[in-house]
Short mmCIF file of C-alpha atoms in Angstrom, two decimals:
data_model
loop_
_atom_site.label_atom_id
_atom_site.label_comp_id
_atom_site.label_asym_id
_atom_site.label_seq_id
_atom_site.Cartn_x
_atom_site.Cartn_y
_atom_site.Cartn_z
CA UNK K 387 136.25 109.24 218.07
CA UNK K 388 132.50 109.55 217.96
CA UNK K 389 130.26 107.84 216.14
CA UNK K 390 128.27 109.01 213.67
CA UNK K 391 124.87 107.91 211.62
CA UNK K 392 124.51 109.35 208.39
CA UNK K 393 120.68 111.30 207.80
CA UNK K 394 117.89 109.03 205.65
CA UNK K 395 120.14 105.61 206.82
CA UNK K 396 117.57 105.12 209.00
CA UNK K 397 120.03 103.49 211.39
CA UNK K 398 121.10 100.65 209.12
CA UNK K 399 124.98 101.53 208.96
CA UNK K 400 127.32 103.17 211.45
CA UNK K 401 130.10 105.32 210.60
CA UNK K 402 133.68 104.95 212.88
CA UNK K 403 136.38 107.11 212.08
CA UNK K 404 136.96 109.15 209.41
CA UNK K 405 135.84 106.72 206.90
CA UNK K 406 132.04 106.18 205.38
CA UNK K 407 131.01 103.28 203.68
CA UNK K 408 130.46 103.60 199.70
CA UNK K 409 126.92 103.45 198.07
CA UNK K 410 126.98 101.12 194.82
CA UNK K 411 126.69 103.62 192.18
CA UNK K 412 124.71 103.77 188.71
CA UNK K 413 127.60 102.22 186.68
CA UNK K 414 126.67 98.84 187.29
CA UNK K 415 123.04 99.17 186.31
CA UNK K 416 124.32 100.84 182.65
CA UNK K 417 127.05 98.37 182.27
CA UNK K 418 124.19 96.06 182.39
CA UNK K 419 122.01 97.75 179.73
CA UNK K 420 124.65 98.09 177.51
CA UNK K 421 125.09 94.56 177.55
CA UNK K 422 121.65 93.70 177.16
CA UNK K 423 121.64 95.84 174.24
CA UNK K 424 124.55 94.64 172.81
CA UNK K 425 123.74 90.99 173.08
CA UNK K 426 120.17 91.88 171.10
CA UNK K 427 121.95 93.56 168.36
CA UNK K 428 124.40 90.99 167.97
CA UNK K 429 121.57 88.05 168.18
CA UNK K 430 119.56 90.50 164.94
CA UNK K 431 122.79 90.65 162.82
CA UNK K 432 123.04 87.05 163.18
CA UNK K 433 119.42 86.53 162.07
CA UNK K 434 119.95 88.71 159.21
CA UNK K 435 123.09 87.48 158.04
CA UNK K 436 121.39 83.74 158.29
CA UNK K 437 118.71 84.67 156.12
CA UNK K 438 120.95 86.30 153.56
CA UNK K 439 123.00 82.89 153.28
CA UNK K 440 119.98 81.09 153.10
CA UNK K 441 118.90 83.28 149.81
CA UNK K 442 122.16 82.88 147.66
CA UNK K 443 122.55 78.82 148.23
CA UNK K 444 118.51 78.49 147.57
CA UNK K 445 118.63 81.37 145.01
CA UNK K 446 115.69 83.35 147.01
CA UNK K 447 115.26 86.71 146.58
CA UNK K 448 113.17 89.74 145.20
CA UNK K 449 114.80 89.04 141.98
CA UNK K 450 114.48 85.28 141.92
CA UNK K 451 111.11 86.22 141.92
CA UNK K 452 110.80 89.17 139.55
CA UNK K 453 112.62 86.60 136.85
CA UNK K 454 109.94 83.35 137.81
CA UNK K 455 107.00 85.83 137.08
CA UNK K 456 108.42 87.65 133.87
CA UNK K 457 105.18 87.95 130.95
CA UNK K 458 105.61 85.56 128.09
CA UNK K 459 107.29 88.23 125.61
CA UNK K 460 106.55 85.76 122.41
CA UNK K 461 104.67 87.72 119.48
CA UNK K 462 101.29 86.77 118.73
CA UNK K 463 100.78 85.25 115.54
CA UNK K 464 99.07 88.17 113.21
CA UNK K 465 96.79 86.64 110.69
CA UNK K 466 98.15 85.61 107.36
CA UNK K 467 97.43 87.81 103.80
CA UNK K 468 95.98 84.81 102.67
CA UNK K 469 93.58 84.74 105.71
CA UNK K 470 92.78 88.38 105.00
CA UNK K 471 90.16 89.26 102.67
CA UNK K 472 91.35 90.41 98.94
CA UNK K 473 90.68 94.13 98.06
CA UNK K 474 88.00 94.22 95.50
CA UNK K 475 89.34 96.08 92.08
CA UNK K 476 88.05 96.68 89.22
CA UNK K 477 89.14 94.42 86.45
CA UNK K 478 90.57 97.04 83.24
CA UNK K 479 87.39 95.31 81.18
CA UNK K 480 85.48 97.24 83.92
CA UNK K 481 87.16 100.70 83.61
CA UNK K 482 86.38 103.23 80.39
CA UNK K 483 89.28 105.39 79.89
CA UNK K 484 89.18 109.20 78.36
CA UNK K 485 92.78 110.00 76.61
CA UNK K 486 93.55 113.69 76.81
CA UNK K 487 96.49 115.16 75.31
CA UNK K 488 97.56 118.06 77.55
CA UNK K 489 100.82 118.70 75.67
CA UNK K 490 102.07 120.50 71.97
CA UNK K 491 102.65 117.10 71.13
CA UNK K 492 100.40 115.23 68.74
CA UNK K 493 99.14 111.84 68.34
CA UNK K 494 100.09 111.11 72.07
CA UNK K 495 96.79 110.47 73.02
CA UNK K 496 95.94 108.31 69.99
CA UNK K 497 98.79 106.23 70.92
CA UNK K 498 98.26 105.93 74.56
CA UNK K 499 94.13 105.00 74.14
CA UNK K 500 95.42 102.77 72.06
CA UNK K 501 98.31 101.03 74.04
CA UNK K 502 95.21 100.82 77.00
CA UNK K 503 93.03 99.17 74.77
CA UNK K 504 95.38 96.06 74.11
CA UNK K 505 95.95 96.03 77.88
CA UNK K 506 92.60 95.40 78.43
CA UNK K 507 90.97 98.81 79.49
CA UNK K 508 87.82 100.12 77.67
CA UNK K 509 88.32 103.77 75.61
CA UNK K 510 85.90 106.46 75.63
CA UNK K 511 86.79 109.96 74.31
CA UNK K 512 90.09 110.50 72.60
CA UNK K 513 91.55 114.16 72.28
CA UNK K 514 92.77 117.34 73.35
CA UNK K 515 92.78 118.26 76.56
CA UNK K 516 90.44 121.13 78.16
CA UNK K 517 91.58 124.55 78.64
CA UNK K 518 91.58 123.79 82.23
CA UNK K 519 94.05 121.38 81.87
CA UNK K 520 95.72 122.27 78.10
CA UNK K 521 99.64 122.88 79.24
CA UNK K 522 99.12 123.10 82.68
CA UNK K 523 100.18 119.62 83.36
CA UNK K 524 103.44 119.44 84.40
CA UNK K 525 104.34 115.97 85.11
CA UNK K 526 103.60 112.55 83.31
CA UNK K 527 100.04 112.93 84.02
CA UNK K 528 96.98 113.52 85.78
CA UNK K 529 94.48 110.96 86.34
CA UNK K 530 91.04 112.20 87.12
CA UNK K 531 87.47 110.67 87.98
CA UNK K 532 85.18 110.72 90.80
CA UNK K 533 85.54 110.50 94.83
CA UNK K 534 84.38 106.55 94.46
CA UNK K 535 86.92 106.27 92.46
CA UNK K 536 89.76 106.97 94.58
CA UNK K 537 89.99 103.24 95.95
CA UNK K 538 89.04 101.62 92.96
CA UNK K 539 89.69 102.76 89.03
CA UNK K 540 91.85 105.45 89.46
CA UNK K 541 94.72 103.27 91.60
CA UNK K 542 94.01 100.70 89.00
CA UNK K 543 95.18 102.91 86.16
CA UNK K 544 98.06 104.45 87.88
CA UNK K 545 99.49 101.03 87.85
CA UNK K 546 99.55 102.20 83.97
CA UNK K 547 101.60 105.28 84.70
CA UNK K 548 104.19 105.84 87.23
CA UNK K 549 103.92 109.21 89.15
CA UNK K 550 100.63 110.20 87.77
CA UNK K 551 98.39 112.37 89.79
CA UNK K 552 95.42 111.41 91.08
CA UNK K 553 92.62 113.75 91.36
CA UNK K 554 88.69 113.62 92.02
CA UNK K 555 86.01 115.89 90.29
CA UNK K 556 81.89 115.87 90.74
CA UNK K 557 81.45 113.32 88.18
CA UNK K 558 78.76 110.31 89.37
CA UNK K 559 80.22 107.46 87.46
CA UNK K 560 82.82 105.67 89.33
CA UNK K 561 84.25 103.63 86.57
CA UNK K 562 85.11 106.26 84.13
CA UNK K 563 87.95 108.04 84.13
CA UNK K 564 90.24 110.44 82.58
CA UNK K 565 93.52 110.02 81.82
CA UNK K 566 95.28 113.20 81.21
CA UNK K 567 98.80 113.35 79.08
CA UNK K 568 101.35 115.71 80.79
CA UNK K 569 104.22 117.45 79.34
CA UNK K 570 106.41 115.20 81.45
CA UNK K 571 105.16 111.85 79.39
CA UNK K 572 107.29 110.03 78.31
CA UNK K 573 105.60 106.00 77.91
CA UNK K 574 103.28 104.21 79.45
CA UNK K 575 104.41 101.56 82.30
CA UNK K 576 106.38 98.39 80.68
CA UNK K 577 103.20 95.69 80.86
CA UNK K 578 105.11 93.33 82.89
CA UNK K 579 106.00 96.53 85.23
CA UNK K 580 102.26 97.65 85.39
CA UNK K 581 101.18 93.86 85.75
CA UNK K 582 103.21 93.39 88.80
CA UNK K 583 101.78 96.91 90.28
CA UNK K 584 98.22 95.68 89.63
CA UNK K 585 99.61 92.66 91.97
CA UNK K 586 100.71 94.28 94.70
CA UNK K 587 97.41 96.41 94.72
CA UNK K 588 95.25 93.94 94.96
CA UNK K 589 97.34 91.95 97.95
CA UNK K 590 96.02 93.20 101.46
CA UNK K 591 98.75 94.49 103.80
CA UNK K 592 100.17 92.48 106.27
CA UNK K 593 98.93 93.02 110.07
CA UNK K 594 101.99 93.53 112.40
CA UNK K 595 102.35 91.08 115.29
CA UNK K 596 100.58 92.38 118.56
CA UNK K 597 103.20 92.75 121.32
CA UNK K 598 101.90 91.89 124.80
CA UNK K 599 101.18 94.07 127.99
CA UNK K 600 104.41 94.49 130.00
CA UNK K 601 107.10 93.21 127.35
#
């Protein structure tokens, strides 16, 4: 049998017979990547899983951290009534009052100046009603004055008569007023009723408690 030298060997091995001599082929060299690979994955999962052990004994954590840092959610104290200036009212010495009888009725508004008188308030003109007004008034009443009255006499004597209107007119005197009788009157306010209103008026509402940023 001859002998035979395989090309590109460059004379390093010799081939007898009718067998050749195998090459080492590329399944070693991925065998070997593989398990590089696999041993780095393996080592990353362990890291991982370390670190999550680590954060439930310790109690670490994104949320550990969200609840350390949580805003103070306490209200802040508002400021008292009694801290809070006192709306200035007129007194009912300080108000003159015009009775006007808006209904078929007579002697209403005799009665009613005259009820308002006792109960402090000063009486001006006592009578019938104007033609703008006469029978046109459909509830208890209609109390009328000026603009700078709207946050001063005319609240003051509503406390007088529950569900009155209130309604302004081009008059310059802020204390004067008129009190116009509907055909829905029935009485004046119980004093102890219309008392306790003028109360209340005068108190200054309460300021709600601020609520901080991010509560």
């Amino acid at each position: 049998m001859s002998m035979l030298t395989p090309p590109g060997m460059g004379g390093q091995y010799k081939i007898t017979g009718d067998k050749y001599p195998r090459m080492r082929s590329n399944r070693g060299r991925r065998k070997l990547v593989f398990a590089v690979v696999g041993s780095a994955t393996a080592l990353s999962l362990l890291g991982w899983g370390t670190v999550q052990l680590i954060d439930v004994f310790t109690g670490g954590g994104d949320k550990a951290g969200a609840v350390g840092t949580a805003p103070d959610c306490t209200p802040s104290p508002s400021p008292s009534a009694s801290q809070q200036p006192v709306k200035a009212l007129p007194k009912p010495g300080q108000i003159t009052v015009n009775v006007l009888n808006a209904t078929p009725r007579s002697g209403l508004a005799k009665s009613t100046a005259d009820e308002l008188k006792k109960r402090g308030f000063k009486i001006g003109e006592v009578g019938n009603a104007t033609k703008e007004y006469d029978k046109k008034v459909k509830g208890p009443g209609m109390l009328l004055g000026a603009a700078a009255a709207t946050d001063a006499a005319l609240p003051v004597l509503r406390t007088q008569l529950v569900g009155a209107q209130l309604k302004t007119d081009t008059r310059t005197k802020p204390a004067e007023v008129d009190l116009i009788i509907g055909t829905g009157f029935k009485a004046l306010a119980k004093k102890a009723d219309a008392d306790k209103a003028m109360t209340t008026l005068a108190k200054p509402t309460p300021t709600p408690s601020q609520t901080k940023q991010g509560c």
